[in-house]
Amino acid sequence: MDVFEWFSIIGTIAFAVSGAIVAMEEHYDMLGVFVLGLVTAFGGGVVRNLLIGVPVTTLWSQGLLLKTAVFSIVIVFVLPTAWIYHWKRSEAFFDAIGLAAFAIQGALYAVEAGLPVSAVMVAAMMTGIGGGMIRDIMAGRKPVVLRDEIYAVWALLAGLAVGIGPIRAAWALLALFAATVTMRMLSVHYKWRLPR
Amino acid sequence: MDVFEWFSIIGTIAFAVSGAIVAMEEHYDMLGVFVLGLVTAFGGGVVRNLLIGVPVTTLWSQGLLLKTAVFSIVIVFVLPTAWIYHWKRSEAFFDAIGLAAFAIQGALYAVEAGLPVSAVMVAAMMTGIGGGMIRDIMAGRKPVVLRDEIYAVWALLAGLAVGIGPIRAAWALLALFAATVTMRMLSVHYKWRLPR
Amino acid sequence: MDVFEWFSIIGTIAFAVSGAIVAMEEHYDMLGVFVLGLVTAFGGGVVRNLLIGVPVTTLWSQGLLLKTAVFSIVIVFVLPTAWIYHWKRSEAFFDAIGLAAFAIQGALYAVEAGLPVSAVMVAAMMTGIGGGMIRDIMAGRKPVVLRDEIYAVWALLAGLAVGIGPIRAAWALLALFAATVTMRMLSVHYKWRLPR
């Protein structure tokens, strides 16, 4: 298992947990918690696959990630609420790992499919933020990523880097990964916002 | 026409009518009533097909079901409002038939596609509740199935039974159908809820 | 470049601008403005392709339309707000051109795919109004087209005309286009509504 698989697992956990927490904040029941957790973790990849023409059924070969997501959601559901508030403080870091891992992975899929740079950027962004957008819509909220966070821009830039550049070697991808995580954490810390 | 086709027809009517009623409750116009009715009846099957890799265009070969749905929506639209309240009292029963028929049908599609048990369960659930979820989102509501009903669990369990078990014979499928309808009606009657 | 390509460009601009304006009205940031603009311009075509079985990836061969949409959104974003109110008064006309061009284009796609009349009508309607529906849902609004506008009916009728009729020659398509734009503008001017 290479290092990117570890990043995918961390990202899946972060996204599944964030979906489960949103569902609990909206007083959804156990089913709602599971559905929102799974949709947040896998929804972005499904939409990306639809847009770049990769079979959606590859979803079902990700048995390890599916199990990881289900297990994480169970933990969130049974943990005391106080612990969850504790998680929310370190959430941004795990979330940044998920964003970076998924964006780079999405961009590589689009490059393999032979698509133009515009498609590579959209694939990177949708894999990174699509799940969170569907989560918010299913929770009756306006997608937070469209309003208050610079979040998605780092996914777009990672997609641009993969789309135009010769970033294919493991070390180059790792450097891009580290840069994306760093920019995301800096934007959280300094509360960077996009102009309106 | 076998007995399962009859169940599909009853389920299509129940789902189309529920979509049309939600649209009228939200003061949507005639077009909105049709769109929500059709989306509720067919949206779950479309999402299921996307997720398990069955061509979405099979939708257009279901001429009888499409006509049945359109006809049901017309009836709802022209009927006096008082009659609709009358319907709502027996709605749960028809809805249970639709849920059970669609969940079992969805599970069988996923089994035919050679997918793992997790996919069979998701296919059963999405066919049973996907249309209602899209209906609620298009009506500006939070999906009721994620909050207040044990509804979807019976679809999941029907999917589990088809996915792991040797349930293929007509009598076994009928028994599963009857069990699903019964559990759904019992949950309505005793107001069973999932934990939050 | 034939005349229908010009109509597609005008429609893409009108739809992209309407999405950008809705995002600004909801106080979305720059990313939200771009996402809503692009979703409004291309979302209807994506959903139509899914429903009629055309590869979604044809999206990425529309480089000219993608660039046109991005450029239009940039203009909206930097223009003073007062100018945007000015646009909103002539919006209906450009929007009518987009609706008619997209509806006819969507219907022709479904006819080429060998689908029945019901599919041709749905394809015409989804191409015409799908983007606006997704825009409204992502903005946390109830889709305006389902409530207050006779809008979609002209797309449905254009689809019916293409689906049942021998309308294939350029002059016949142009006449259908002109009729659709005219009916849309008449409905705006006389405030026609569908019954509820």
Coordinates of C-alpha atoms in Angstrom, one line a residue:
Chain A
M1 CA 0.0 0.0 0.0
D2 CA 1.7 3.2 -1.1
V3 CA 1.6 6.5 0.7
F4 CA -1.3 7.9 -1.4
E5 CA -3.6 5.1 -0.3
W6 CA -2.9 6.2 3.3
F7 CA -3.9 9.7 2.3
S8 CA -7.1 8.4 0.7
I9 CA -7.9 6.6 3.9
I10 CA -7.3 9.6 6.1
G11 CA -9.3 11.8 3.7
T12 CA -12.2 9.3 3.6
I13 CA -12.3 9.3 7.4
A14 CA -12.2 13.1 7.6
F15 CA -15.0 13.4 5.0
A16 CA -17.2 10.7 6.4
V17 CA -16.9 12.1 9.9
S18 CA -17.8 15.6 8.7
G19 CA -20.9 14.3 7.0
A20 CA -22.0 12.4 10.1
I21 CA -21.5 15.5 12.2
V22 CA -23.6 17.7 9.9
A23 CA -26.4 15.1 10.0
M24 CA -26.3 15.0 13.8
E25 CA -26.3 18.8 14.0
E26 CA -29.5 18.7 11.8
H27 CA -31.0 16.1 14.2
Y28 CA -31.1 13.5 11.5
D29 CA -31.6 9.9 12.7
M30 CA -29.1 7.1 12.4
L31 CA -29.9 6.4 8.8
G32 CA -29.4 10.1 7.9
V33 CA -26.1 10.0 9.7
F34 CA -24.9 7.1 7.6
V35 CA -26.2 8.4 4.4
L36 CA -24.7 11.9 4.8
G37 CA -21.4 10.4 6.0
L38 CA -21.2 8.1 2.9
V39 CA -22.3 10.8 0.5
T40 CA -19.7 13.2 1.8
A41 CA -16.9 10.6 1.5
F42 CA -17.9 9.2 -1.9
G43 CA -20.2 11.7 -3.6
G44 CA -17.4 13.8 -5.0
G45 CA -15.8 10.8 -6.7
V46 CA -19.1 9.7 -8.2
V47 CA -19.8 13.1 -9.7
R48 CA -16.2 13.3 -11.0
N49 CA -16.5 9.9 -12.6
L50 CA -19.8 11.0 -14.3
L51 CA -18.2 14.1 -15.7
I52 CA -15.0 12.5 -17.0
G53 CA -16.5 9.3 -18.2
V54 CA -15.0 6.8 -15.8
P55 CA -17.5 4.0 -14.8
V56 CA -19.2 4.9 -11.5
T57 CA -19.2 1.2 -10.6
T58 CA -15.5 1.5 -9.7
L59 CA -17.0 2.7 -6.4
W60 CA -17.8 -0.8 -5.4
S61 CA -14.2 -2.0 -5.8
Q62 CA -13.2 0.4 -3.0
G63 CA -14.1 -2.1 -0.3
L64 CA -11.4 -1.0 2.2
L65 CA -12.5 2.7 1.9
L66 CA -16.2 1.8 2.2
K67 CA -15.5 -0.2 5.4
T68 CA -13.3 2.6 6.8
A69 CA -16.1 5.1 6.2
V70 CA -18.8 2.9 7.8
F71 CA -16.5 2.3 10.8
S72 CA -15.7 6.0 11.2
I73 CA -19.4 6.9 11.1
V74 CA -20.3 4.3 13.7
I75 CA -17.6 5.7 16.0
V76 CA -19.0 9.3 15.6
F77 CA -22.5 8.1 16.3
V78 CA -21.7 6.3 19.6
L79 CA -19.2 8.8 20.9
P80 CA -20.3 11.4 23.5
T81 CA -21.1 14.8 22.0
A82 CA -18.3 16.5 24.0
W83 CA -15.7 14.4 22.2
I84 CA -17.0 15.5 18.9
Y85 CA -16.5 19.1 19.7
H86 CA -12.9 18.1 20.5
W87 CA -12.6 16.6 17.1
K88 CA -13.9 19.7 15.3
R89 CA -10.8 21.6 16.5
S90 CA -8.4 19.2 14.7
E91 CA -10.9 18.6 11.9
A92 CA -9.4 21.2 9.5
F93 CA -6.1 19.3 9.4
F94 CA -7.5 15.9 8.5
D95 CA -9.9 17.6 6.1
A96 CA -6.9 19.3 4.4
I97 CA -5.3 15.9 3.9
G98 CA -8.5 14.6 2.4
L99 CA -8.9 17.6 0.1
A100 CA -5.3 17.4 -1.2
A101 CA -5.4 13.6 -1.7
F102 CA -8.7 13.6 -3.4
A103 CA -7.9 16.6 -5.6
I104 CA -4.7 15.1 -6.9
Q105 CA -6.3 11.7 -7.4
G106 CA -9.2 13.2 -9.3
A107 CA -6.8 15.2 -11.5
L108 CA -4.8 12.0 -12.3
Y109 CA -8.0 10.2 -13.3
A110 CA -8.9 13.0 -15.7
V111 CA -5.3 13.0 -17.2
E112 CA -5.5 9.3 -17.7
A113 CA -8.9 9.7 -19.5
G114 CA -7.1 12.0 -22.0
L115 CA -9.2 15.1 -21.2
P116 CA -8.1 18.8 -21.6
V117 CA -6.8 21.0 -18.7
S118 CA -10.3 22.5 -18.0
A119 CA -11.6 18.9 -17.3
V120 CA -8.6 18.1 -15.1
M121 CA -9.2 21.2 -13.0
V122 CA -12.9 20.5 -12.6
A123 CA -12.2 16.8 -11.8
A124 CA -9.8 17.9 -9.1
M125 CA -12.2 20.4 -7.6
M126 CA -15.2 18.1 -7.8
T127 CA -13.4 15.2 -6.1
G128 CA -12.2 17.6 -3.4
I129 CA -15.4 19.5 -2.7
G130 CA -18.3 17.7 -4.5
G131 CA -19.1 15.4 -1.5
G132 CA -19.3 18.4 0.9
M133 CA -21.6 20.3 -1.5
I134 CA -24.0 17.3 -1.8
R135 CA -23.8 16.9 2.0
D136 CA -24.8 20.5 2.6
I137 CA -27.7 20.4 0.0
M138 CA -29.0 17.2 1.6
A139 CA -28.8 18.8 5.0
G140 CA -30.9 21.8 3.7
R141 CA -27.9 24.2 4.0
K142 CA -26.3 26.4 1.4
P143 CA -23.0 24.8 0.4
V144 CA -20.4 26.4 2.7
V145 CA -17.7 25.9 0.1
L146 CA -19.4 28.3 -2.2
R147 CA -19.7 31.0 0.4
D148 CA -17.1 31.2 3.1
E149 CA -14.0 29.2 2.2
I150 CA -11.0 29.5 -0.1
Y151 CA -10.9 25.7 0.2
A152 CA -11.7 24.8 -3.4
V153 CA -9.2 27.1 -4.9
W154 CA -6.3 24.9 -3.7
A155 CA -8.0 21.9 -5.3
L156 CA -8.4 23.9 -8.6
L157 CA -4.7 24.9 -8.5
A158 CA -3.6 21.3 -7.8
G159 CA -5.7 20.3 -10.8
L160 CA -4.0 23.0 -12.9
A161 CA -0.5 21.8 -11.8
V162 CA -1.3 18.2 -12.7
G163 CA -3.1 19.2 -15.9
I164 CA -0.4 21.5 -17.4
G165 CA 2.7 20.2 -15.8
P166 CA 5.0 17.2 -15.8
I167 CA 3.9 16.3 -12.3
R168 CA 3.8 12.5 -12.5
A169 CA 6.7 11.2 -10.4
A170 CA 5.9 10.1 -6.8
W171 CA 8.1 12.8 -5.3
A172 CA 6.5 15.6 -7.4
L173 CA 3.0 14.4 -6.5
L174 CA 4.1 14.3 -2.8
A175 CA 5.4 17.9 -3.1
L176 CA 2.2 19.0 -4.6
F177 CA 0.3 17.2 -1.9
A178 CA 2.3 19.0 0.8
A179 CA 1.8 22.4 -0.8
T180 CA -1.9 21.9 -1.1
V181 CA -2.2 20.8 2.6
T182 CA 0.0 23.8 3.6
M183 CA -2.0 26.4 1.7
R184 CA -5.3 25.0 3.1
M185 CA -4.0 25.2 6.7
L186 CA -2.6 28.7 6.1
S187 CA -6.0 29.8 4.8
V188 CA -7.7 28.4 7.9
H189 CA -5.2 30.0 10.2
Y190 CA -5.2 33.4 8.6
K191 CA -8.9 33.2 7.7
W192 CA -8.3 34.0 4.0
R193 CA -11.4 34.6 2.0
L194 CA -12.1 34.9 -1.6
P195 CA -13.5 38.3 -2.8
R196 CA -17.2 38.6 -3.3
Chain B
M1 CA -47.7 -9.7 -16.7
D2 CA -46.4 -11.2 -13.5
V3 CA -47.3 -10.2 -10.0
F4 CA -44.1 -8.1 -9.6
E5 CA -45.1 -5.9 -12.5
W6 CA -48.4 -5.2 -10.7
F7 CA -46.4 -4.2 -7.6
S8 CA -44.2 -1.9 -9.7
I9 CA -47.4 -0.2 -11.0
I10 CA -48.9 0.2 -7.6
G11 CA -45.5 1.6 -6.3
T12 CA -45.2 4.0 -9.3
I13 CA -48.7 5.3 -8.6
A14 CA -48.0 5.8 -4.9
F15 CA -44.7 7.6 -5.5
A16 CA -46.0 9.8 -8.3
V17 CA -49.0 10.8 -6.2
S18 CA -46.7 11.6 -3.2
G19 CA -44.5 13.8 -5.4
A20 CA -47.5 15.6 -6.9
I21 CA -49.0 16.2 -3.4
V22 CA -45.7 17.7 -2.1
A23 CA -45.5 20.0 -5.1
M24 CA -49.1 21.2 -4.4
E25 CA -48.3 21.7 -0.7
E26 CA -45.4 24.0 -1.8
H27 CA -47.7 25.9 -4.2
Y28 CA -45.8 24.8 -7.2
D29 CA -47.6 25.2 -10.5
M30 CA -48.8 22.5 -12.9
L31 CA -45.4 21.9 -14.3
G32 CA -43.9 21.6 -10.8
V33 CA -46.6 19.1 -9.9
F34 CA -45.6 17.0 -13.0
V35 CA -41.9 17.3 -12.5
L36 CA -42.0 16.4 -8.8
G37 CA -44.4 13.5 -9.5
L38 CA -42.2 12.0 -12.2
V39 CA -39.0 12.6 -10.3
T40 CA -40.4 10.8 -7.2
A41 CA -41.5 7.9 -9.3
F42 CA -38.4 7.5 -11.4
G43 CA -35.6 9.4 -9.7
G44 CA -34.6 6.5 -7.4
G45 CA -34.3 4.1 -10.3
V46 CA -32.1 6.6 -12.3
V47 CA -29.7 7.1 -9.4
R48 CA -29.6 3.4 -8.8
N49 CA -28.8 2.7 -12.5
L50 CA -26.0 5.3 -12.4
L51 CA -24.5 3.7 -9.3
I52 CA -24.6 0.1 -10.5
G53 CA -23.7 0.8 -14.1
V54 CA -27.0 -0.1 -15.8
P55 CA -27.8 2.3 -18.8
V56 CA -30.1 5.1 -17.6
T57 CA -31.9 4.9 -20.9
T58 CA -33.8 1.8 -19.8
L59 CA -36.0 4.4 -18.3
W60 CA -37.5 5.1 -21.7
S61 CA -38.6 1.5 -22.3
Q62 CA -40.9 1.7 -19.3
G63 CA -43.7 3.2 -21.4
L64 CA -46.5 1.6 -19.3
L65 CA -45.1 3.0 -16.0
L66 CA -44.5 6.4 -17.5
K67 CA -48.1 6.6 -18.7
T68 CA -49.4 5.3 -15.4
A69 CA -47.4 8.0 -13.5
V70 CA -48.6 10.8 -15.8
F71 CA -52.2 9.6 -15.5
S72 CA -52.0 9.5 -11.7
I73 CA -50.5 13.0 -11.5
V74 CA -53.3 14.3 -13.7
I75 CA -55.9 12.8 -11.4
V76 CA -54.3 14.3 -8.3
F77 CA -54.1 17.7 -10.0
V78 CA -57.8 17.8 -10.9
L79 CA -59.2 16.2 -7.8
P80 CA -60.7 18.4 -5.0
T81 CA -58.2 19.0 -2.2
A82 CA -60.5 17.3 0.3
W83 CA -60.2 14.0 -1.5
I84 CA -56.4 14.3 -1.3
Y85 CA -56.5 14.4 2.4
H86 CA -58.5 11.3 2.3
W87 CA -55.8 9.6 0.2
K88 CA -53.1 10.7 2.6
R89 CA -54.6 8.4 5.2
S90 CA -54.2 5.3 3.1
E91 CA -51.0 6.6 1.5
A92 CA -48.8 4.6 3.8
F93 CA -50.1 1.3 2.6
F94 CA -49.5 2.0 -1.1
D95 CA -46.2 3.6 -0.3
A96 CA -45.2 0.4 1.5
I97 CA -46.0 -1.7 -1.6
G98 CA -43.9 0.7 -3.7
L99 CA -41.0 0.6 -1.3
A100 CA -40.9 -3.2 -1.1
A101 CA -41.4 -3.7 -4.9
F102 CA -38.7 -1.1 -5.8
A103 CA -36.2 -2.3 -3.2
I104 CA -36.4 -5.9 -4.3
Q105 CA -36.3 -4.9 -8.0
G106 CA -33.2 -2.7 -7.3
A107 CA -31.4 -5.4 -5.4
L108 CA -32.0 -7.9 -8.2
Y109 CA -30.6 -5.5 -10.8
A110 CA -27.4 -5.1 -8.7
V111 CA -27.1 -8.9 -8.3
E112 CA -27.4 -9.3 -12.0
A113 CA -24.7 -6.7 -12.5
G114 CA -22.4 -9.0 -10.4
L115 CA -21.8 -6.4 -7.7
P116 CA -20.9 -7.1 -4.0
V117 CA -23.4 -7.1 -1.2
S118 CA -22.7 -3.5 -0.2
A119 CA -23.8 -2.4 -3.7
V120 CA -26.9 -4.6 -3.6
M121 CA -27.9 -3.0 -0.3
V122 CA -27.3 0.6 -1.6
A123 CA -29.2 -0.3 -4.8
A124 CA -32.2 -1.5 -2.9
M125 CA -32.2 1.5 -0.6
M126 CA -31.7 4.1 -3.4
T127 CA -34.5 2.5 -5.6
G128 CA -36.8 2.6 -2.6
I129 CA -36.0 6.1 -1.2
G130 CA -34.0 8.0 -3.8
G131 CA -37.0 9.4 -5.6
G132 CA -38.4 10.7 -2.3
M133 CA -35.1 12.3 -1.3
I134 CA -34.8 14.2 -4.7
R135 CA -38.5 15.2 -4.3
D136 CA -37.8 16.7 -0.9
I137 CA -34.7 18.6 -2.1
M138 CA -36.5 20.0 -5.1
A139 CA -39.3 21.1 -2.8
G140 CA -36.8 23.0 -0.6
R141 CA -37.4 20.5 2.3
K142 CA -34.9 18.4 4.3
P143 CA -35.4 14.8 3.1
V144 CA -37.9 13.3 5.5
V145 CA -36.5 9.8 5.2
L146 CA -33.2 11.0 6.7
R147 CA -34.9 12.4 9.8
D148 CA -38.1 10.8 10.9
E149 CA -38.7 7.4 9.4
I150 CA -37.4 3.9 9.8
Y151 CA -38.6 3.4 6.2
A152 CA -35.3 3.0 4.5
V153 CA -34.0 0.3 6.9
W154 CA -36.5 -2.2 5.5
A155 CA -35.2 -1.5 2.0
L156 CA -31.7 -2.0 3.2
L157 CA -32.6 -5.3 4.9
A158 CA -34.5 -6.5 1.8
G159 CA -31.3 -5.7 -0.2
L160 CA -29.2 -7.6 2.4
A161 CA -31.5 -10.6 2.1
V162 CA -31.2 -10.6 -1.7
G163 CA -27.5 -9.9 -1.6
I164 CA -26.4 -12.7 0.7
G165 CA -29.2 -15.1 0.4
P166 CA -30.5 -17.6 -2.1
I167 CA -33.7 -15.6 -2.5
R168 CA -34.3 -15.9 -6.2
A169 CA -37.4 -18.1 -6.6
A170 CA -40.7 -16.4 -7.1
W171 CA -42.2 -17.6 -3.8
A172 CA -39.1 -16.5 -1.8
L173 CA -39.2 -13.0 -3.4
L174 CA -42.9 -12.8 -2.6
A175 CA -42.3 -13.8 1.0
L176 CA -39.6 -11.1 1.2
F177 CA -42.0 -8.6 -0.3
A178 CA -44.7 -9.5 2.2
A179 CA -42.2 -9.2 5.1
T180 CA -41.0 -5.8 3.9
V181 CA -44.5 -4.4 3.5
T182 CA -45.5 -5.8 6.9
M183 CA -42.5 -4.3 8.7
R184 CA -43.1 -0.9 7.1
M185 CA -46.8 -0.9 8.2
L186 CA -45.9 -2.0 11.7
S187 CA -43.4 0.9 11.9
V188 CA -46.0 3.3 10.8
H189 CA -48.6 2.0 13.2
Y190 CA -46.3 1.8 16.3
K191 CA -44.3 5.0 15.2
W192 CA -41.0 3.2 15.4
R193 CA -38.1 5.6 15.1
L194 CA -34.4 5.1 14.5
P195 CA -32.1 6.3 17.4
R196 CA -30.5 9.7 16.9
Chain C
M1 CA -20.2 28.4 -37.8
D2 CA -23.9 28.0 -38.5
V3 CA -26.7 30.1 -37.0
F4 CA -27.5 27.6 -34.3
E5 CA -24.0 27.8 -32.9
W6 CA -24.6 31.5 -32.5
F7 CA -27.8 30.8 -30.6
S8 CA -25.9 28.4 -28.4
I9 CA -23.3 31.0 -27.6
I10 CA -26.0 33.6 -26.8
G11 CA -27.8 31.1 -24.6
T12 CA -24.6 30.1 -22.8
I13 CA -23.9 33.7 -22.0
A14 CA -27.5 34.3 -20.8
F15 CA -27.4 31.2 -18.6
A16 CA -23.9 31.8 -17.2
V17 CA -24.8 35.4 -16.3
S18 CA -28.0 34.4 -14.6
G19 CA -26.2 31.8 -12.4
A20 CA -23.5 34.4 -11.5
I21 CA -26.1 36.9 -10.5
V22 CA -28.0 34.4 -8.3
A23 CA -24.7 33.6 -6.6
M24 CA -24.0 37.3 -6.0
E25 CA -27.5 37.8 -4.6
E26 CA -26.9 35.0 -2.1
H27 CA -23.6 36.6 -1.1
Y28 CA -21.5 33.7 -2.4
D29 CA -17.8 34.3 -2.9
M30 CA -15.9 34.4 -6.2
L31 CA -15.8 30.6 -6.4
G32 CA -19.5 30.3 -5.8
V33 CA -20.1 32.8 -8.6
F34 CA -18.1 30.7 -11.0
V35 CA -19.6 27.4 -9.9
L36 CA -23.1 28.6 -10.2
G37 CA -22.5 30.3 -13.5
L38 CA -21.0 27.2 -15.0
V39 CA -23.6 24.9 -13.5
T40 CA -26.4 27.0 -14.9
A41 CA -24.9 27.1 -18.4
F42 CA -23.9 23.4 -18.6
G43 CA -25.9 21.5 -15.9
G44 CA -28.9 21.0 -18.1
G45 CA -26.9 19.5 -20.9
V46 CA -25.1 17.1 -18.4
V47 CA -28.4 15.8 -16.9
R48 CA -29.9 15.5 -20.4
N49 CA -26.9 13.4 -21.6
L50 CA -27.2 11.2 -18.5
L51 CA -30.9 10.6 -19.2
I52 CA -30.6 9.9 -23.0
G53 CA -27.3 7.9 -22.8
V54 CA -25.0 10.4 -24.6
P55 CA -21.5 10.4 -23.0
V56 CA -21.2 13.3 -20.5
T57 CA -17.6 13.8 -21.6
T58 CA -18.8 15.6 -24.8
L59 CA -18.9 18.5 -22.4
W60 CA -15.2 18.9 -22.6
S61 CA -15.2 19.2 -26.4
Q62 CA -17.2 22.4 -26.1
G63 CA -14.1 24.6 -25.5
L64 CA -15.6 27.7 -27.1
L65 CA -18.7 27.6 -25.0
L66 CA -16.7 26.9 -21.8
K67 CA -14.4 29.9 -22.5
T68 CA -17.5 32.1 -23.4
A69 CA -19.1 31.2 -20.1
V70 CA -16.0 31.8 -18.0
F71 CA -15.5 35.2 -19.7
S72 CA -19.1 36.2 -19.2
I73 CA -18.9 35.3 -15.5
V74 CA -15.7 37.4 -15.1
I75 CA -17.5 40.4 -16.6
V76 CA -20.4 40.0 -14.3
F77 CA -18.1 39.7 -11.3
V78 CA -16.2 42.9 -12.0
L79 CA -19.0 45.1 -13.3
P80 CA -20.6 47.6 -10.9
T81 CA -23.9 46.3 -9.3
A82 CA -25.9 49.1 -10.9
W83 CA -25.1 47.8 -14.4
I84 CA -26.3 44.3 -13.4
Y85 CA -29.7 45.7 -12.6
H86 CA -29.7 47.2 -16.1
W87 CA -28.9 43.7 -17.5
K88 CA -31.8 42.1 -15.6
R89 CA -34.3 44.2 -17.6
S90 CA -33.1 42.7 -20.9
E91 CA -32.3 39.4 -19.4
A92 CA -35.6 37.8 -20.4
F93 CA -34.8 38.2 -24.1
F94 CA -31.4 36.6 -24.1
D95 CA -32.7 33.9 -21.8
A96 CA -35.5 33.2 -24.3
I97 CA -32.9 32.7 -27.0
G98 CA -31.0 30.3 -24.7
L99 CA -34.1 28.4 -23.8
A100 CA -35.1 27.9 -27.4
A101 CA -31.6 27.0 -28.7
F102 CA -31.0 24.5 -25.9
A103 CA -34.4 22.9 -26.1
I104 CA -34.2 22.3 -29.8
Q105 CA -30.6 21.1 -29.5
G106 CA -31.6 18.7 -26.7
A107 CA -34.5 17.4 -28.7
L108 CA -32.3 16.7 -31.7
Y109 CA -29.8 14.8 -29.5
A110 CA -32.6 12.5 -28.2
V111 CA -34.0 11.9 -31.7
E112 CA -30.5 11.0 -32.9
A113 CA -30.3 8.5 -30.0
G114 CA -33.4 6.8 -31.4
L115 CA -35.5 7.5 -28.3
P116 CA -39.3 7.7 -28.1
V117 CA -41.2 11.0 -28.0
S118 CA -41.5 11.1 -24.2
A119 CA -37.7 11.1 -24.0
V120 CA -37.4 13.8 -26.7
M121 CA -39.7 16.0 -24.7
V122 CA -37.9 15.4 -21.4
A123 CA -34.5 16.0 -23.2
A124 CA -35.7 19.3 -24.6
M125 CA -37.1 20.4 -21.2
M126 CA -34.1 19.3 -19.2
T127 CA -31.6 21.0 -21.6
G128 CA -33.7 24.2 -21.3
I129 CA -34.4 24.3 -17.6
G130 CA -32.2 21.8 -15.9
G131 CA -29.3 24.2 -15.4
G132 CA -31.6 26.8 -13.8
M133 CA -33.1 24.1 -11.5
I134 CA -29.7 23.0 -10.2
R135 CA -28.6 26.7 -9.8
D136 CA -31.6 27.4 -7.6
I137 CA -31.1 24.2 -5.5
M138 CA -27.4 25.1 -5.0
A139 CA -28.4 28.6 -4.0
G140 CA -30.8 27.2 -1.3
R141 CA -33.9 28.4 -3.3
K142 CA -36.9 26.5 -4.5
P143 CA -36.6 26.2 -8.3
V144 CA -38.4 29.2 -9.7
V145 CA -39.2 27.3 -12.9
L146 CA -41.4 24.9 -10.9
R147 CA -43.4 27.7 -9.3
D148 CA -43.8 30.9 -11.2
E149 CA -43.1 30.5 -14.9
I150 CA -44.7 29.0 -17.9
Y151 CA -41.1 28.9 -19.3
A152 CA -40.6 25.2 -19.4
V153 CA -43.8 24.5 -21.3
W154 CA -42.4 26.1 -24.5
A155 CA -39.3 23.8 -24.2
L156 CA -41.6 20.8 -23.8
L157 CA -43.7 21.9 -26.8
A158 CA -40.5 22.4 -28.9
G159 CA -39.5 18.9 -27.9
L160 CA -42.9 17.6 -28.9
A161 CA -42.7 19.3 -32.3
V162 CA -39.2 17.8 -33.0
G163 CA -40.2 14.4 -31.6
I164 CA -43.4 13.8 -33.6
G165 CA -42.8 16.0 -36.6
P166 CA -40.7 16.1 -39.7
I167 CA -38.9 19.2 -38.4
R168 CA -35.3 18.6 -39.5
A169 CA -34.6 21.1 -42.3
A170 CA -32.7 24.3 -41.2
W171 CA -35.6 26.6 -42.1
A172 CA -38.1 24.4 -40.1
L173 CA -35.8 24.4 -37.1
L174 CA -35.4 28.2 -37.4
A175 CA -39.2 28.7 -37.5
L176 CA -39.6 26.5 -34.4
F177 CA -36.8 28.5 -32.8
A178 CA -38.5 31.8 -33.6
A179 CA -41.9 30.5 -32.4
T180 CA -40.4 29.3 -29.0
V181 CA -38.6 32.7 -28.4
T182 CA -41.9 34.5 -29.3
M183 CA -44.0 32.5 -27.0
R184 CA -41.5 32.9 -24.2
M185 CA -41.4 36.7 -24.6
L186 CA -45.3 36.9 -24.9
S187 CA -45.5 34.9 -21.6
V188 CA -43.1 37.3 -19.9
H189 CA -45.0 40.4 -21.2
Y190 CA -48.5 39.2 -20.4
K191 CA -47.3 37.4 -17.2
W192 CA -48.9 34.1 -18.2
R193 CA -48.9 31.6 -15.5
L194 CA -49.7 27.9 -15.4
P195 CA -52.7 26.8 -13.3
R196 CA -51.9 25.5 -9.8

